[in-house]
Coordinates of C-alpha atoms in Angstrom, one line a residue:
X161 CA 16.3 37.1 12.5
X162 CA 15.2 35.8 9.7
X163 CA 15.0 37.9 7.7
X164 CA 11.8 36.7 6.0
X165 CA 10.5 39.6 4.0
X166 CA 12.6 38.9 1.6
X167 CA 9.9 35.9 0.8
X168 CA 5.8 36.1 -1.0
X169 CA 3.6 34.2 -1.0
X170 CA 3.2 32.5 -3.8
X171 CA 0.1 32.9 -4.5
X172 CA -2.4 29.6 -4.4
X173 CA -4.7 29.0 -7.4
X174 CA -8.8 29.6 -6.2
X175 CA -10.1 25.3 -7.1
X176 CA -13.8 25.7 -5.5
X177 CA -15.4 23.2 -8.0
X178 CA -12.8 21.0 -6.1
X179 CA -13.8 17.3 -5.6
X180 CA -11.3 15.4 -5.3
X181 CA -11.5 15.4 -1.2
X182 CA -14.3 13.3 -1.1
X183 CA -12.0 10.6 -3.1
X184 CA -10.0 8.3 -1.3
X185 CA -6.9 5.6 -3.4
X186 CA -8.3 2.4 -4.2
X187 CA -5.5 1.2 -6.8
X188 CA -2.6 1.6 -7.9
X189 CA -1.6 4.3 -10.8
X190 CA 1.2 3.3 -13.5
X191 CA 4.2 3.6 -12.1
X192 CA 8.0 5.0 -14.1
X193 CA 10.5 5.3 -13.1
X194 CA 13.0 8.1 -13.7
X195 CA 15.8 7.2 -11.1
X196 CA 17.7 6.4 -14.8
X197 CA 17.3 9.9 -15.6
X198 CA 16.5 12.5 -13.2
X199 CA 17.5 10.0 -10.3
X200 CA 20.7 9.8 -12.0
X201 CA 21.1 13.3 -13.1
X202 CA 21.8 14.5 -9.5
X203 CA 24.4 11.9 -8.1
X204 CA 27.7 12.9 -7.5
X205 CA 29.1 10.5 -9.1
X206 CA 27.0 9.0 -11.6
X207 CA 26.5 5.3 -12.2
X208 CA 28.9 3.6 -15.0
X209 CA 27.4 1.6 -17.5
X210 CA 26.9 -1.8 -16.0
X211 CA 25.8 -0.3 -12.9
X212 CA 22.5 1.3 -14.5
X213 CA 22.0 -2.5 -16.4
X214 CA 22.0 -3.9 -13.1
X215 CA 19.7 -1.1 -11.3
X216 CA 17.3 -1.3 -15.1
X217 CA 17.9 -5.5 -14.8
X218 CA 16.2 -4.5 -10.2
X219 CA 13.7 -2.0 -12.0
X220 CA 12.3 -4.7 -14.4
X221 CA 12.1 -7.8 -11.3
X222 CA 10.7 -4.9 -9.2
X223 CA 7.0 -4.8 -11.6
X224 CA 8.1 -1.5 -13.4
X225 CA 6.9 -1.6 -16.8
X226 CA 7.5 2.5 -17.5
X227 CA 10.9 3.3 -17.1
X228 CA 13.0 6.7 -18.3
X229 CA 16.4 6.0 -19.1
X230 CA 18.2 8.8 -20.2
X231 CA 18.9 11.6 -21.7
X232 CA 20.4 9.8 -25.4
X233 CA 21.1 12.7 -27.2
X234 CA 23.0 14.4 -24.2
X235 CA 25.2 12.5 -24.1
X236 CA 27.0 9.6 -24.8
X237 CA 27.2 7.5 -21.9
X238 CA 23.5 7.6 -21.7
X239 CA 22.9 7.1 -25.2
X240 CA 25.4 3.8 -24.9
X241 CA 23.3 2.9 -22.3
X242 CA 20.8 2.3 -24.3
X243 CA 21.6 0.8 -27.7
X244 CA 23.7 -1.6 -24.9
X245 CA 20.0 -2.6 -23.5
X246 CA 18.7 -3.0 -27.2
X247 CA 21.5 -4.8 -28.2
X248 CA 22.1 -7.0 -25.5
X249 CA 17.7 -7.4 -25.7
X250 CA 17.7 -6.7 -22.1
X251 CA 14.3 -5.3 -21.8
X252 CA 11.3 -7.7 -21.8
X253 CA 8.4 -7.1 -24.4
X254 CA 6.4 -6.0 -21.2
X255 CA 8.1 -2.8 -21.0
X256 CA 8.6 0.9 -22.7
X257 CA 11.3 3.1 -22.0
X258 CA 11.2 6.1 -21.9
X259 CA 13.5 8.6 -23.2
X260 CA 13.8 12.1 -22.6
X261 CA 14.4 15.1 -25.4
X262 CA 14.2 18.8 -25.8
X263 CA 12.5 19.9 -28.9
X264 CA 14.8 21.1 -30.9
X265 CA 15.6 18.4 -34.3
X266 CA 18.6 17.7 -34.3
X267 CA 18.6 15.8 -30.8
X268 CA 14.8 14.3 -32.4
X269 CA 17.2 13.2 -34.8
X270 CA 20.1 11.4 -32.9
X271 CA 16.9 9.9 -30.1
X272 CA 15.5 8.0 -33.0
X273 CA 18.4 7.0 -33.9
X274 CA 19.2 5.5 -30.3
X275 CA 15.6 3.7 -30.3
X276 CA 16.6 1.9 -33.0
X277 CA 15.4 -2.4 -32.5
X278 CA 12.8 -1.7 -30.1
X279 CA 9.5 -2.1 -30.0
X280 CA 7.6 0.4 -28.3
X281 CA 8.9 3.4 -27.2
X282 CA 7.9 6.5 -25.0
X283 CA 9.5 10.1 -26.3
X284 CA 9.2 12.4 -24.0
X285 CA 9.9 16.5 -24.9
X286 CA 9.4 19.4 -22.9
X287 CA 9.6 22.9 -22.0
X288 CA 9.1 25.8 -18.9
X289 CA 5.6 27.2 -19.4
X290 CA 6.2 29.0 -15.8
X291 CA 5.8 32.9 -14.9
X292 CA 9.3 33.3 -14.1
X293 CA 10.9 31.3 -16.6
X294 CA 9.0 33.5 -19.6
X295 CA 10.5 36.1 -18.5
X296 CA 14.2 35.7 -17.1
X297 CA 15.7 32.7 -18.7
X298 CA 13.8 32.6 -22.1
X299 CA 12.2 35.8 -22.2
X300 CA 9.1 34.6 -25.2
X301 CA 6.1 35.2 -24.6
X302 CA 3.4 32.7 -24.1
X303 CA 3.0 32.4 -28.1
X304 CA 6.4 31.7 -28.7
X305 CA 6.7 29.3 -25.8
X306 CA 3.5 27.2 -28.0
X307 CA 5.3 27.1 -31.0
X308 CA 8.5 26.1 -29.2
X309 CA 6.0 22.5 -28.1
X310 CA 4.3 22.3 -30.7
X311 CA 7.8 22.9 -32.9
X312 CA 8.8 19.5 -30.7
X313 CA 5.8 17.5 -31.0
X314 CA 5.2 17.6 -35.5
X315 CA 9.1 16.4 -34.7
X316 CA 8.6 13.6 -33.0
X317 CA 4.8 13.1 -35.9
X318 CA 7.5 13.3 -37.8
X319 CA 10.4 10.9 -37.1
X320 CA 8.0 8.3 -35.4
X321 CA 6.3 8.3 -39.1
X322 CA 9.3 6.1 -39.9
X323 CA 9.7 4.1 -36.7
X324 CA 8.8 1.0 -37.7
X325 CA 7.4 0.6 -33.6
X326 CA 5.0 2.3 -32.3
X327 CA 5.9 5.8 -30.1
X328 CA 3.6 7.4 -26.9
X329 CA 3.9 10.9 -27.1
X330 CA 5.1 12.6 -23.7
X331 CA 4.9 16.8 -23.2
X332 CA 5.4 18.5 -19.7
X333 CA 5.2 22.4 -19.5
X334 CA 7.9 22.1 -17.4
X335 CA 7.8 24.5 -14.4
X336 CA 3.9 23.7 -14.3
X337 CA 3.3 24.5 -10.6
X338 CA 4.3 28.3 -11.6
X339 CA 2.3 28.0 -14.9
X340 CA -0.9 29.9 -14.9
X341 CA -3.5 27.1 -15.1
X342 CA -5.8 28.3 -18.4
X343 CA -2.2 28.6 -20.2
X344 CA -1.1 25.6 -19.3
X345 CA -4.4 23.8 -20.2
X346 CA -3.3 25.7 -23.3
X347 CA -0.9 24.9 -24.6
X348 CA -0.8 20.7 -23.6
X349 CA -4.1 20.7 -25.5
X350 CA -2.6 22.5 -28.6
X351 CA 0.5 19.8 -28.0
X352 CA -2.8 17.2 -28.3
X353 CA -4.5 18.6 -31.3
X354 CA -1.0 18.9 -33.0
X355 CA -0.3 14.9 -31.8
X356 CA -3.9 14.2 -33.6
X357 CA -4.9 12.4 -29.9
X358 CA -7.3 9.6 -30.5
X359 CA -8.1 5.6 -30.0
X360 CA -4.3 4.2 -31.1
X361 CA -2.8 7.2 -30.5
X362 CA -3.4 8.4 -26.5
X363 CA -0.6 10.6 -24.9
X364 CA 1.1 10.9 -21.3
X365 CA 0.6 14.8 -20.4
X366 CA 3.3 14.7 -17.5
X367 CA 2.5 17.7 -15.2
X368 CA 5.8 18.8 -12.7
X369 CA 5.5 20.2 -9.3
X370 CA 9.4 21.3 -11.2
X371 CA 9.5 23.3 -8.3
X372 CA 7.3 22.8 -5.4
X373 CA 5.5 26.3 -4.6
X374 CA 2.3 25.6 -2.7
X375 CA 0.8 23.4 -0.3
X376 CA -0.2 19.9 -1.2
X377 CA -3.9 20.6 -1.8
X378 CA -2.8 23.5 -4.3
X379 CA -0.7 20.8 -5.9
X380 CA -4.5 19.1 -6.4
X381 CA -6.3 21.6 -7.5
X382 CA -4.3 22.4 -10.3
X383 CA -4.4 18.4 -11.4
X384 CA -8.2 18.3 -11.0
X385 CA -8.3 21.1 -13.4
X386 CA -6.1 20.1 -15.6
X387 CA -8.4 17.1 -15.7
X388 CA -11.2 18.7 -16.1
X389 CA -9.9 21.0 -18.9
X390 CA -7.7 18.6 -21.0
X391 CA -9.1 17.4 -24.1
X392 CA -9.2 14.2 -25.6
X393 CA -9.4 13.2 -21.6
X394 CA -10.3 9.4 -22.2
X395 CA -7.6 9.5 -24.7
X396 CA -5.3 11.2 -22.1
X397 CA -2.8 9.4 -19.8
X398 CA -3.1 12.1 -17.0
X399 CA 0.7 11.9 -15.6
X400 CA 2.8 14.6 -11.9
X401 CA 6.1 13.8 -11.2
X402 CA 6.2 15.6 -7.8
X403 CA 9.4 17.1 -6.0
X404 CA 10.2 17.7 -2.7
X405 CA 11.1 20.9 -2.0
X406 CA 9.1 21.7 0.4
X407 CA 9.1 18.0 1.9
X408 CA 5.7 17.1 0.9
X409 CA 6.6 14.9 -3.1
X410 CA 4.8 12.4 -1.3
X411 CA 1.5 14.2 0.0
X412 CA 1.3 16.2 -2.9
X413 CA 0.9 13.3 -5.1
X414 CA -1.3 10.6 -3.4
X415 CA -4.0 14.3 -3.4
X416 CA -3.5 14.4 -7.0
X417 CA -4.4 10.6 -7.4
X418 CA -7.6 12.0 -5.3
X419 CA -7.2 14.5 -7.9
X420 CA -7.5 12.4 -11.0
X421 CA -3.8 11.6 -12.2
X422 CA -3.5 8.5 -14.4
X423 CA 0.5 7.7 -13.6
X424 CA 3.3 9.1 -10.9
X425 CA 6.7 9.3 -12.3
X426 CA 9.5 9.4 -9.2
X427 CA 12.4 8.0 -8.0
X428 CA 13.8 4.9 -5.1
X429 CA 14.0 6.4 -2.2
X430 CA 12.9 10.2 -3.6
X431 CA 16.8 10.2 -4.6
X432 CA 17.0 13.5 -7.3
X433 CA 17.8 16.8 -7.8
X434 CA 18.0 19.0 -4.0
X435 CA 15.2 17.7 -2.1
X436 CA 14.3 15.0 -4.4
X437 CA 12.2 13.7 -6.1
X438 CA 8.6 12.0 -4.9
X439 CA 9.8 8.6 -3.9
X440 CA 7.6 6.2 -5.1
X441 CA 9.0 2.9 -2.3
X442 CA 6.9 5.3 0.4
X443 CA 4.1 6.1 -2.0
X444 CA 3.7 2.1 -3.0
X445 CA 3.9 1.3 1.1
X446 CA 1.4 3.7 2.1
X447 CA -1.4 2.0 -0.6
X448 CA -0.1 -1.7 0.9
X449 CA -0.3 -0.5 4.7
X450 CA -4.0 0.1 3.7
X451 CA -4.9 -2.7 1.7
X452 CA -4.7 -1.8 -1.6
X453 CA -2.3 -4.1 -4.7
X454 CA 0.8 -1.5 -5.2
X455 CA 1.3 -3.3 -8.1
X456 CA 5.1 -3.6 -6.8
X457 CA 6.9 -6.8 -6.3
X458 CA 8.7 -4.5 -3.4
X459 CA 8.6 -7.9 -1.2
X460 CA 12.2 -7.8 0.5
X461 CA 13.4 -4.2 1.0
X462 CA 16.2 -4.7 1.6
X463 CA 17.6 -5.9 -1.1
X464 CA 16.2 -2.8 -3.6
X465 CA 18.5 -1.1 -0.3
X466 CA 21.8 -2.7 -1.0
X467 CA 21.2 -2.9 -4.7
X468 CA 20.9 1.4 -4.6
X469 CA 23.3 2.2 -1.9
X470 CA 26.4 0.2 -4.0
X471 CA 25.2 1.3 -7.3
X472 CA 24.0 5.3 -6.8
X473 CA 26.5 5.8 -3.5
X474 CA 23.6 7.3 -1.5
X475 CA 22.9 6.4 1.6
X476 CA 19.7 5.2 3.1
X477 CA 19.0 7.7 6.5
X478 CA 17.3 6.2 9.1
X479 CA 14.6 7.7 9.6
X480 CA 13.9 6.5 6.1
X481 CA 9.5 5.4 6.4
X482 CA 9.6 1.8 5.5
X483 CA 13.6 1.3 4.7
X484 CA 15.3 3.1 7.6
X485 CA 16.9 1.5 10.5
X486 CA 14.9 2.4 13.0
X487 CA 11.9 2.7 11.1
X488 CA 10.1 0.2 12.9
X489 CA 11.4 0.5 16.3
X490 CA 10.9 1.4 19.4
X491 CA 12.6 3.2 22.2
X492 CA 9.4 4.1 24.5
X493 CA 8.5 2.1 27.6
X494 CA 4.9 3.3 26.3
X495 CA 5.4 2.6 23.2
X496 CA 6.9 -1.0 23.2
X497 CA 4.0 -1.8 25.5
X498 CA 1.2 -1.4 23.4
X499 CA 3.6 -3.1 20.3
X500 CA 3.6 -6.0 22.6
X501 CA 0.1 -6.3 23.5
X502 CA -0.8 -5.5 20.0
X503 CA 0.9 -8.8 19.0
X504 CA -0.5 -11.3 21.8
X505 CA -3.9 -9.9 21.1
X506 CA -3.2 -11.1 17.8
X507 CA -2.5 -14.2 17.9
X508 CA -4.7 -14.2 20.7
X509 CA -7.8 -13.9 18.4
X510 CA -6.1 -15.8 15.5
X511 CA -7.0 -12.5 13.4
X512 CA -5.5 -12.4 9.7
X513 CA -5.7 -9.1 9.9
X514 CA -2.8 -7.0 11.3
X515 CA -4.0 -4.0 13.9
X516 CA -0.4 -3.2 16.4
X517 CA -0.4 0.1 17.7
X518 CA 2.6 1.6 16.1
X519 CA 3.3 -0.2 13.8
X520 CA 1.3 0.6 10.4
X521 CA 2.6 -2.9 8.8
X522 CA 3.6 -6.1 9.3
X523 CA 7.8 -5.4 9.2
X524 CA 8.1 -9.1 7.6
X525 CA 5.7 -8.4 5.4
X526 CA 9.2 -6.3 3.4
X527 CA 11.8 -8.4 4.3
X528 CA 12.0 -6.5 7.4
X529 CA 13.2 -8.5 10.6
X530 CA 11.6 -8.5 14.5
X531 CA 15.1 -7.9 15.9
X532 CA 14.7 -3.9 15.7
X533 CA 11.7 -3.2 16.4
X534 CA 12.0 -3.0 19.9
X535 CA 14.9 -2.3 20.9
X536 CA 16.0 -1.3 24.8
X537 CA 17.5 2.0 26.9
X538 CA 17.1 3.5 30.0
X539 CA 13.5 4.6 28.3
X540 CA 12.1 1.2 27.6
X541 CA 9.8 -0.2 30.1
X542 CA 8.2 -4.4 30.9
X543 CA 6.6 -4.2 27.4
X544 CA 10.0 -4.1 25.3
X545 CA 11.8 -6.2 27.9
X546 CA 8.8 -8.9 27.3
X547 CA 8.0 -8.0 23.5
X548 CA 12.3 -9.3 22.7
X549 CA 11.7 -12.2 25.2
X550 CA 8.7 -13.2 23.7
X551 CA 9.2 -12.6 19.2
X552 CA 12.4 -13.6 19.2
X553 CA 13.3 -16.4 22.2
X554 CA 9.9 -17.7 22.9
X555 CA 9.7 -17.0 26.2
X556 CA 5.7 -15.9 27.5
X557 CA 6.2 -13.9 30.7
X558 CA 3.6 -13.0 32.8
X559 CA 3.2 -9.8 34.1
X560 CA 4.4 -9.6 37.1
X561 CA 7.1 -10.9 36.4
X562 CA 8.0 -8.7 33.2
X563 CA 7.8 -5.2 35.3
X564 CA 10.4 -7.2 38.1
X565 CA 12.8 -8.3 34.8
X566 CA 12.8 -5.4 33.2
X567 CA 13.6 -3.5 36.0
X568 CA 17.2 -5.5 35.4
X569 CA 17.2 -4.3 32.6
X570 CA 17.2 -0.6 33.3
X571 CA 18.9 -0.6 35.9
X572 CA 21.5 -1.7 32.6
X573 CA 20.8 0.0 30.2
X574 CA 21.2 3.3 32.4
X575 CA 24.9 1.6 33.2
X576 CA 25.5 1.1 30.0
X577 CA 22.7 1.9 27.0
X578 CA 21.1 0.4 24.6
X579 CA 20.9 -3.2 25.4
X580 CA 21.0 -5.3 23.1
X581 CA 18.3 -8.4 22.6
X582 CA 21.1 -11.6 23.3
X583 CA 22.5 -9.6 25.8
X584 CA 18.5 -9.9 27.4
X585 CA 18.4 -13.2 27.2
X586 CA 21.8 -13.8 28.5
X587 CA 20.6 -12.5 31.9
X588 CA 17.5 -14.0 31.6
X589 CA 19.1 -16.8 31.9
X590 CA 21.5 -16.5 34.1
X591 CA 18.5 -14.2 36.5
X592 CA 16.3 -17.1 35.7
X593 CA 16.7 -20.6 35.0
X594 CA 20.5 -20.9 35.4
X595 CA 19.9 -20.3 38.8
X596 CA 20.5 -22.9 39.8
X597 CA 23.2 -22.1 44.1
X598 CA 23.4 -22.6 46.4
X599 CA 19.6 -25.1 46.4
X600 CA 20.3 -27.3 43.4
X601 CA 18.0 -29.5 42.1
X602 CA 19.5 -32.9 40.7
X603 CA 16.2 -35.0 40.5
X604 CA 13.1 -36.4 41.6
X605 CA 10.4 -39.3 41.4
X606 CA 7.2 -39.5 42.4
X607 CA 4.7 -42.0 43.1
X608 CA 0.8 -41.2 43.0
X609 CA -1.6 -43.1 45.3
X610 CA -5.5 -42.8 44.3
X611 CA -7.5 -42.0 47.0
X612 CA -10.6 -43.4 46.6
X613 CA -12.9 -39.6 45.4
X614 CA -11.0 -39.3 42.4
X615 CA -8.1 -36.9 43.7
X616 CA -4.6 -38.6 44.4
X617 CA -1.7 -38.2 46.8
X618 CA 1.7 -37.4 45.9
X619 CA 4.6 -38.5 47.5
X620 CA 7.4 -37.2 45.7
X621 CA 11.6 -38.1 46.1
X622 CA 14.1 -35.5 45.6
X623 CA 17.3 -35.5 45.1
X624 CA 19.4 -31.7 44.9
X625 CA 22.6 -29.9 46.5
X626 CA 23.0 -27.6 49.5
X627 CA 25.8 -25.4 49.2
X628 CA 27.7 -28.6 47.1
X629 CA 26.9 -30.9 49.2
X630 CA 24.6 -34.2 48.0
X631 CA 20.5 -34.2 50.0
X632 CA 17.5 -35.7 49.6
X633 CA 14.1 -35.0 51.0
X634 CA 10.4 -37.0 51.0
X635 CA 7.7 -35.0 50.9
X636 CA 3.9 -35.4 50.1
X637 CA 0.8 -33.1 48.6
X638 CA -1.4 -33.1 46.5
X639 CA 0.8 -33.2 43.5
X640 CA 4.7 -32.8 42.3
X641 CA 4.9 -28.2 43.2
X642 CA 2.8 -29.4 46.1
X643 CA 5.3 -32.4 47.3
X644 CA 8.0 -30.8 46.7
X645 CA 7.0 -27.5 48.6
X646 CA 6.2 -29.9 51.8
X647 CA 9.0 -31.5 50.9
X648 CA 11.0 -27.9 51.1
X649 CA 9.9 -26.8 53.8
X650 CA 10.9 -29.2 56.1
X651 CA 14.6 -29.5 54.9
X652 CA 14.9 -26.1 54.8
X653 CA 12.5 -24.6 57.4
X654 CA 11.0 -22.0 55.5
X655 CA 7.2 -21.3 55.2
X656 CA 6.2 -20.3 51.2
X657 CA 3.0 -20.7 49.1
X658 CA 3.1 -20.7 45.5
X659 CA 1.1 -17.5 44.2
X660 CA 0.9 -18.6 40.5
X661 CA 2.1 -21.1 38.1
X662 CA 2.4 -20.9 34.1
X663 CA 3.9 -23.0 31.7
X664 CA 3.4 -23.3 27.7
X665 CA 5.6 -25.0 25.1
X666 CA 9.1 -23.6 23.9
X667 CA 10.4 -24.3 20.3
X668 CA 8.2 -27.1 18.5
X669 CA 8.8 -30.6 16.7
X670 CA 11.4 -32.9 18.5
X671 CA 13.7 -30.0 20.3
X672 CA 10.4 -28.9 22.2
X673 CA 10.5 -28.5 26.1
X674 CA 8.0 -26.7 28.5
X675 CA 9.3 -23.3 30.1
X676 CA 7.3 -23.1 33.6
X677 CA 7.3 -20.0 35.5
X678 CA 6.7 -20.1 39.6
X679 CA 5.8 -16.9 41.4
X680 CA 6.3 -17.5 45.0
X681 CA 6.0 -16.3 48.3
X682 CA 7.6 -16.7 51.7
X683 CA 4.5 -17.0 54.3
X684 CA 6.3 -15.4 57.2
X685 CA 8.6 -12.3 55.3
X686 CA 5.7 -11.4 52.5
X687 CA 8.2 -11.3 49.6
X688 CA 7.9 -12.6 46.6
X689 CA 9.6 -13.9 44.1
X690 CA 9.7 -14.9 40.6
X691 CA 12.0 -18.5 39.6
X692 CA 11.9 -20.3 36.3
X693 CA 12.9 -23.8 34.9
X694 CA 13.6 -25.2 31.8
X695 CA 12.8 -29.0 30.4
X696 CA 11.7 -31.7 28.1
X697 CA 10.0 -32.7 30.9
X698 CA 6.7 -31.2 32.0
X699 CA 7.2 -31.7 36.4
X700 CA 11.0 -31.3 36.2
X701 CA 10.5 -27.5 33.9
X702 CA 8.3 -27.4 36.9
X703 CA 10.3 -28.1 39.8
X704 CA 13.4 -26.3 38.3
X705 CA 11.6 -23.5 38.8
X706 CA 10.8 -24.0 42.2
X707 CA 14.5 -24.6 43.4
X708 CA 14.9 -20.8 40.8
X709 CA 12.7 -18.9 43.0
X710 CA 14.3 -20.4 46.4
X711 CA 17.8 -19.2 45.3
X712 CA 16.2 -15.9 44.1
X713 CA 14.2 -15.1 47.1
X714 CA 16.2 -17.2 50.7
X715 CA 19.9 -16.6 48.7
X716 CA 19.8 -13.7 46.8
X717 CA 22.9 -12.4 47.0
X718 CA 24.7 -16.2 46.1
X719 CA 22.1 -15.9 43.6
X720 CA 23.5 -13.0 42.1
X721 CA 26.8 -13.4 42.3
X722 CA 26.4 -16.9 40.7
X723 CA 24.2 -15.1 38.0
X724 CA 26.8 -12.3 37.5
X725 CA 30.1 -15.1 36.7
X726 CA 27.3 -17.0 34.8
X727 CA 27.0 -13.2 32.4
X728 CA 30.2 -12.2 32.3
X729 CA 31.2 -16.2 31.3
X730 CA 28.9 -15.8 28.6
X731 CA 30.7 -12.8 27.0
X732 CA 34.2 -13.9 27.4
X733 CA 33.0 -17.1 24.7
X734 CA 32.4 -19.3 27.3
X735 CA 28.9 -21.8 28.6
X736 CA 27.9 -21.4 31.5
X737 CA 26.7 -24.2 31.8
X738 CA 30.6 -25.4 31.6
X739 CA 31.0 -23.9 35.5
X740 CA 27.9 -24.6 37.4
X741 CA 27.4 -27.9 35.8
X742 CA 23.9 -28.8 33.5
X743 CA 21.2 -31.2 35.0

């Protein structure tokens, strides 16, 4: 049994004056990527200088205006990396790099040496302020901890005075969430006073959830308290730096934004120490899904993923929000049916607003393809199969046919597991479109005679193969389909009736074809069957659909055997039409 008594609840900060719960996120914060520092230090195999440069260029391309590039005073590799960026003039004028440094004179001197040549930079100092760290790590009083922060601030101020570019100070009370709130406000305000915060001397106060210690609402209370108790608030950029120890980094950040945070430090895909930093991409896409401009260029998640995985040697989990291979995938039959109906409803209503069940955003908007949205296995249903046939191949199956065809696919998936879209298409072609045995329609010639009452009588002359032998028949009706049915009834001694007929265009431009769906009834037995016809000529398309339905209804064993043979030929890389002919 878990020894839960070893642990105690971390005391929640009580702040009944909170107002954040009545607010909404309506604009993006200032984003600061810490992938190249916080994220890189957590890698099993840290990035090389050239990999860092490629990653930095991607961050710039994505639209990050603030990027923490490392801890140059603590690592020669990080020092060299920043010098490469500066000397190769790779930092755009509208991008500010940020460097981390301890509140120590020798480290700050080396840091400013590394910054030489920059027009602007953020110098980020920090020291731990929590009750636990003051006690077991530093063995210092509150006053002594404040002195560390003030020493660092004064040193930055000193070096900044002789720096030709603009320096912005950032201060983090590390392990903020384990710090008494009145003390956190006291030390931050002491830093602001020492810096002489004001117009043109803005300061970033960064409040890290270095270790998640409580629920997101508590973090939000802490952020709102600080926002209301910091001096010079109009000149303070209130920043958050959440980690994900409890798996609540995204929620904590979103609530912190409601509570007054102006800026977010995080990483792509949440890389970082332990369970990672907050995932900036998830935050940004969440805003996007609510109609808020995230102010980042995130239209191609696949290219971001490719650079990230190659440079960090990390792998994106299949369930990672927005980027994972399976996050837009539905296996459940009811989910697939709802997605299919939602997409159809959008098309029918010509809606410009995305509203599809189970899909919070259109995957295509972030560079994802429709192919993996619906994947077919034994748990799938008619909606999923119909979606695949429509979204990928353009066939809009009638509702009754969706169930009939789905039964074939489900039987196959129960035997073989997941069925790919291409397999579904091949089976559809073999089972319906290419069902030309043993009755194979070859040609039709029609003649219309006006009856005098604005109606017409159609005479159809049809040529067809019956088990390979050439035959012909004539039929008369009120249209081509009716005339052919009359002729078939006489030639094959059958009694059938069309229950439903639907058709639509398949393809565009010069390649457009008509696809026809025929739902046929055997009047004598009550049996029904669907057939599908495809042709650039609408009449030929409908007659092919009629012959397909006749074959499937009256010669099911022969039609099924021929269909299976076509599928086998397809899997073997052969064209089924080479075997069965093409009319």
